[in-house]
Coordinates of C-alpha atoms in Angstrom, one line a residue:
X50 CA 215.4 330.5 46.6
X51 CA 216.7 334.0 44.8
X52 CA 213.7 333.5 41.5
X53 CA 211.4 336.7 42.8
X54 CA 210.6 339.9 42.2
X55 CA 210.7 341.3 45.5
X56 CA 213.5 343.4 46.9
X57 CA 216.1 341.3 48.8
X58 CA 217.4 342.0 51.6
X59 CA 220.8 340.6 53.0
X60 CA 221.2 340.5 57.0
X61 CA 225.0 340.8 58.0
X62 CA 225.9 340.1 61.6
X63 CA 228.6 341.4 63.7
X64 CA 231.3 339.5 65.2
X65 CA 230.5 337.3 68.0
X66 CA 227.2 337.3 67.3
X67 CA 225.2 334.0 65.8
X68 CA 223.2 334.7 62.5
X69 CA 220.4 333.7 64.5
X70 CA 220.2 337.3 65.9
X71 CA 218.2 338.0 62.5
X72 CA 215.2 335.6 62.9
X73 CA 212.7 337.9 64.5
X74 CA 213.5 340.4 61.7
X75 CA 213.3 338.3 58.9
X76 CA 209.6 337.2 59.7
X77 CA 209.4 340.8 59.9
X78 CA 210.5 342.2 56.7
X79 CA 209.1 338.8 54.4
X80 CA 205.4 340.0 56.1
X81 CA 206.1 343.3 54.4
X82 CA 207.1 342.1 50.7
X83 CA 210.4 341.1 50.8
X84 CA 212.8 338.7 50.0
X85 CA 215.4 338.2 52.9
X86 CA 218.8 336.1 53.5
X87 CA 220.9 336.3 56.7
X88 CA 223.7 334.2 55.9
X89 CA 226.2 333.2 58.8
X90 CA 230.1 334.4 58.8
X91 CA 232.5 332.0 57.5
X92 CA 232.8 328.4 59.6
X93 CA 229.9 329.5 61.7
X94 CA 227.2 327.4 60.3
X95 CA 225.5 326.4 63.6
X96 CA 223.9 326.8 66.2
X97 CA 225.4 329.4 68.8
X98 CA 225.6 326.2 71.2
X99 CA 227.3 323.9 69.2
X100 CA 230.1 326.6 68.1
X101 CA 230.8 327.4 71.6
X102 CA 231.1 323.6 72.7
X103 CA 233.8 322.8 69.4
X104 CA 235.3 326.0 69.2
X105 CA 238.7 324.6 69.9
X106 CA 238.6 322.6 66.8
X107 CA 237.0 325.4 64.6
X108 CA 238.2 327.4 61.6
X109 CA 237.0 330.2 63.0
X110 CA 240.7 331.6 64.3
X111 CA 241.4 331.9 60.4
X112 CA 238.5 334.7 59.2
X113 CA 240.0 337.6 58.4
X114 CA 238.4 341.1 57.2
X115 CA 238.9 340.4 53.1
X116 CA 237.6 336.5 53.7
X117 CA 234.6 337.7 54.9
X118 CA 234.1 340.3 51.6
X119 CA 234.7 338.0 49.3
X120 CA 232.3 335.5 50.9
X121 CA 229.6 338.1 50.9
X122 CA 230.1 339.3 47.4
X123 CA 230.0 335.9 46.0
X124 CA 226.4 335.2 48.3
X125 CA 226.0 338.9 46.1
X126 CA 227.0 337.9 43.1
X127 CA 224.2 334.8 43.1
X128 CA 221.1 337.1 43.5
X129 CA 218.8 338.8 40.9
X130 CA 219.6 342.0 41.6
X131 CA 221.9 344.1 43.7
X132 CA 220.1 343.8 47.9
X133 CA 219.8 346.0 50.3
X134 CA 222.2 345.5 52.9
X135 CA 221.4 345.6 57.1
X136 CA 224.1 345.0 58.9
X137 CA 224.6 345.4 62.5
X138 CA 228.2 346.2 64.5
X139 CA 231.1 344.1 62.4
X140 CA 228.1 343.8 60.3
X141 CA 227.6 347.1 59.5
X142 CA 231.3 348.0 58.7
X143 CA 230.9 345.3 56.4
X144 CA 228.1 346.5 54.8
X145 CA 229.7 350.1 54.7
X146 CA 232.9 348.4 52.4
X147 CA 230.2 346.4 50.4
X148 CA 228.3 349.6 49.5
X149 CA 231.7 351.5 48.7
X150 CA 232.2 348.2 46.0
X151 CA 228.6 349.0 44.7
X152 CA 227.1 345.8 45.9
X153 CA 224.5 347.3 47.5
X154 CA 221.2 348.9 47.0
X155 CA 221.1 350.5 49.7
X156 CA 223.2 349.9 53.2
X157 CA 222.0 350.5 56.5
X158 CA 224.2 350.4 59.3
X159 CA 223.0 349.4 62.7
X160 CA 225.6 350.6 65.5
X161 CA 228.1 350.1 63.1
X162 CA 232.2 349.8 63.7
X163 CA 233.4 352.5 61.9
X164 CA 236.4 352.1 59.8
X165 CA 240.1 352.6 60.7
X166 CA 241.0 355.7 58.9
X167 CA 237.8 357.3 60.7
X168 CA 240.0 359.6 62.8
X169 CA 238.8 360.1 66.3
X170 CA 239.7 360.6 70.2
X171 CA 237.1 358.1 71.4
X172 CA 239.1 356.2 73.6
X173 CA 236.1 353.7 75.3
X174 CA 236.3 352.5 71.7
X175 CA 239.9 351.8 71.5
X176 CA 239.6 350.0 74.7
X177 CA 236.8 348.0 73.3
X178 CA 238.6 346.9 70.8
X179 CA 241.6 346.1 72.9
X180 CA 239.5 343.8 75.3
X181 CA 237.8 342.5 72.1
X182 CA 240.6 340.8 70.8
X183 CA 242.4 339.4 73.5
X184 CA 245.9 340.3 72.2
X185 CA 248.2 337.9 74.9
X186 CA 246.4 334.6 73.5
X187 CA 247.5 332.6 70.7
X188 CA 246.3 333.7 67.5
X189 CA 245.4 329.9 66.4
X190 CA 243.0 329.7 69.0
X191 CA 239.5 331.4 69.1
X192 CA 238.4 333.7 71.6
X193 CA 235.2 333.4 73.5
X194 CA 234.0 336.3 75.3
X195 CA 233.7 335.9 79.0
X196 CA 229.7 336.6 80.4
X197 CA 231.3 340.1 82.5
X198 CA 232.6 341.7 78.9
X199 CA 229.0 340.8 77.2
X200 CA 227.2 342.3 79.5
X201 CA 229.2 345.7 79.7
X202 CA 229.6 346.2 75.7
X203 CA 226.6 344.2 74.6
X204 CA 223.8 343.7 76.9
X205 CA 223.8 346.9 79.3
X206 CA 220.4 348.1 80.0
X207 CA 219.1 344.2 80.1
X208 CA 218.3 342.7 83.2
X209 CA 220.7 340.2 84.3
X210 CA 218.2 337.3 83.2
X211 CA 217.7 339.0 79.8
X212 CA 221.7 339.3 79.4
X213 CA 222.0 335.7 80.1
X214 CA 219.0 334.3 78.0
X215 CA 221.1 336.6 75.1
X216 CA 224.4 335.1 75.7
X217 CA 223.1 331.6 75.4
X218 CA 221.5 331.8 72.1
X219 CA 223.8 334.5 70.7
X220 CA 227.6 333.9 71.5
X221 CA 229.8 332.4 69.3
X222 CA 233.3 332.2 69.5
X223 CA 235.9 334.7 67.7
X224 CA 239.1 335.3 65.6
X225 CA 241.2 336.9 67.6
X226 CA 242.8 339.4 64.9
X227 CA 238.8 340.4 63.1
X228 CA 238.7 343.5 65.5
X229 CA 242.4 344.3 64.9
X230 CA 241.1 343.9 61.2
X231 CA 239.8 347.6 60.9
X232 CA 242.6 349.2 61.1
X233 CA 244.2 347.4 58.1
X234 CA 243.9 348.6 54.7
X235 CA 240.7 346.4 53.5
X236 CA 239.0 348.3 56.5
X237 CA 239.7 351.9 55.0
X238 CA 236.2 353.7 53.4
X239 CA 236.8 356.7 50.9
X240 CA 233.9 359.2 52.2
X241 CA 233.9 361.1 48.7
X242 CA 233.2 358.6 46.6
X243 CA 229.3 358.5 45.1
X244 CA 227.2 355.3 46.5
X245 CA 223.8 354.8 47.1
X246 CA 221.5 355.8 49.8
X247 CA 223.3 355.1 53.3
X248 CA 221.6 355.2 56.7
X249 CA 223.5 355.3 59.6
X250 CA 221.6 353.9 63.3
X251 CA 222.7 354.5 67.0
X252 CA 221.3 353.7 70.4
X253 CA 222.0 356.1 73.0
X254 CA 222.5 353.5 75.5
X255 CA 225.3 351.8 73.2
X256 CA 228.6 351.7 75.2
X257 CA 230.8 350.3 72.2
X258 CA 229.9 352.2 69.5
X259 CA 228.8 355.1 71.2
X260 CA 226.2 357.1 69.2
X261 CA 229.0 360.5 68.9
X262 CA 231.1 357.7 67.2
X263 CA 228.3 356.3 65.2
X264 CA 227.3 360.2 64.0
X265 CA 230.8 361.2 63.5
X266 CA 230.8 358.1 61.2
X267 CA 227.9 359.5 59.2
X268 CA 228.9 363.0 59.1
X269 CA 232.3 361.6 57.1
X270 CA 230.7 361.0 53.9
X271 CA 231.1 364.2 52.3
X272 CA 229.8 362.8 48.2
X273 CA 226.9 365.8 47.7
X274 CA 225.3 363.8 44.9
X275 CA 224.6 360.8 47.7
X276 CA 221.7 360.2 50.6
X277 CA 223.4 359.6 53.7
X278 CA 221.0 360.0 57.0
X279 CA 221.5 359.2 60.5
X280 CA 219.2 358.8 63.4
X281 CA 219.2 358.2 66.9
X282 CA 217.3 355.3 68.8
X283 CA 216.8 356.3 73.1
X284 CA 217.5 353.9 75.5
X285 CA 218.6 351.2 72.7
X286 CA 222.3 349.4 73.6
X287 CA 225.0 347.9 71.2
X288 CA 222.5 344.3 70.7
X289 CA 219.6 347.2 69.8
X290 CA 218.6 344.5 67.1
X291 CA 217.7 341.9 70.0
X292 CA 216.4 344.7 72.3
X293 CA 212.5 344.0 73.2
X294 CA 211.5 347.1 71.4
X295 CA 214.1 346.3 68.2
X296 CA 210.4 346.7 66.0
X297 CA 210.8 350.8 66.5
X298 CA 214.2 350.6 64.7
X299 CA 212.9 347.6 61.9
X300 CA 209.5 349.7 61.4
X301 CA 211.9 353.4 60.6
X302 CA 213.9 351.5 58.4
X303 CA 211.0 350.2 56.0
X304 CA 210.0 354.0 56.2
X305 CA 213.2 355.4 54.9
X306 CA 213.1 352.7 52.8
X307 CA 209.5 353.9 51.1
X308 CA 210.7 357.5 51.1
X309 CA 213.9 356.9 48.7
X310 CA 212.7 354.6 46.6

């Protein structure tokens, strides 16, 4: 699967959202050269359906921040060389950690959750996060976001058809404590340390991750001897990646691409 010499690219997905989100992109980016891999978060091997209809029974409760580095870095570990990273919300806090561990060619980080010791007074975001983990619930017991939360942090700017067609093939159920996760120590990002070429994406319709956030996130890194870059998407919402127009934002990423390398 791995024996090429085309760059690979990894595809990390956020929480609650099914690998599947990738497929259009990977089509995408294998028409223009490369090698790509979109592997699904720990115990979430299915379809979006099926995890939502047995998430009671599921593992899924137990994923925690650290589980889901080592399970990249060993997917890492397998391949020829060192990929570049896209991941999108959890996803691209994810692939900001996995870049600060070198495990990256280069990251790029689409409306990404930004790290706990990112100081900041964007409270939205805090109660985000709050209604994101559903804190009065058991902890053994996955949490599946209602259709009303989807719509305001994930799908705004769809039509209500649109946000339902989404939440059908996209939803899967979610550990509780994974958003409480970023505030933990794994979660933490030293912004002076060297690492290879970053670039940071927002929409300006995103209500979760608003793009302030999202450029205050950027403007973090401080390492002089580093390419970090950031750029704003118009009318684009948190699930910019699923949005009709997410080509805009997958053809300006194969251009910063050609201009680094």
């Amino acid at each position: 699967m791995y024996l090429s010499d085309r760059k690979t690219i990894m595809f990390i997905s956020g929480a609650f959202i099914s690998h599947a989100c990738w497929k259009e992109w990977i089509v995408f980016f294998e028409n223009k050269g490369y090698k790509t891999v979109a592997p699904p978060w720990l115990y979430k091997n299915e379809l979006a359906v099926n995890l939502r209809k047995t998430h009671s029974e599921s593992k899924i409760p137990l994923i925690r921040l650290n589980n889901l580095l080592d399970y990249y870095a060993e997917i890492i570990d397998k391949l020829p060389e060192k990929p570049i990273l896209i991941g999108h919300s959890y996803g691209g806090l994810l692939t900001q950690l996995l870049m600060q561990k070198e495990l990256g060619s280069h990251g790029i980080c689409i409306n990404s959750i930004p790290p706990g010791n990112l100081m900041h007074f964007n409270f939205p975001f805090y109660k985000a996060v709050w209604n994101l983990s559903d804190y009065f619930s058991s902890a053994n017991k996955p949490f599946l976001m209602p259709f009303k939360t989807w719509q305001h942090y994930f799908a705004n700017q769809l039509s209500f058809e649109e946000q339902k067609e989404a939440y059908e093939a996209l939803l899967v159920p979610e550990s509780r404590l994974i958003m409480c996760e970023i505030y933990s120590k794994a979660a933490k990002i030293d912004f002076k340390k060297k690492h290879n070429p970053l670039l940071f994406l927002s929409g300006s319709k995103d209500v979760f991750v608003s793009p302030s956030l999202n450029n205050l996130n950027f403007k973090k890194y401080k390492n002089i001897h580093s390419i970090t870059c950031y750029k704003e998407f118009q009318d684009f919402n948190h699930l910019s990646i699923n949005h009709e127009n997410w080509q805009t934002i997958a053809d300006f990423i194969v251009s910063w691409l050609k201009k680094i390398s």
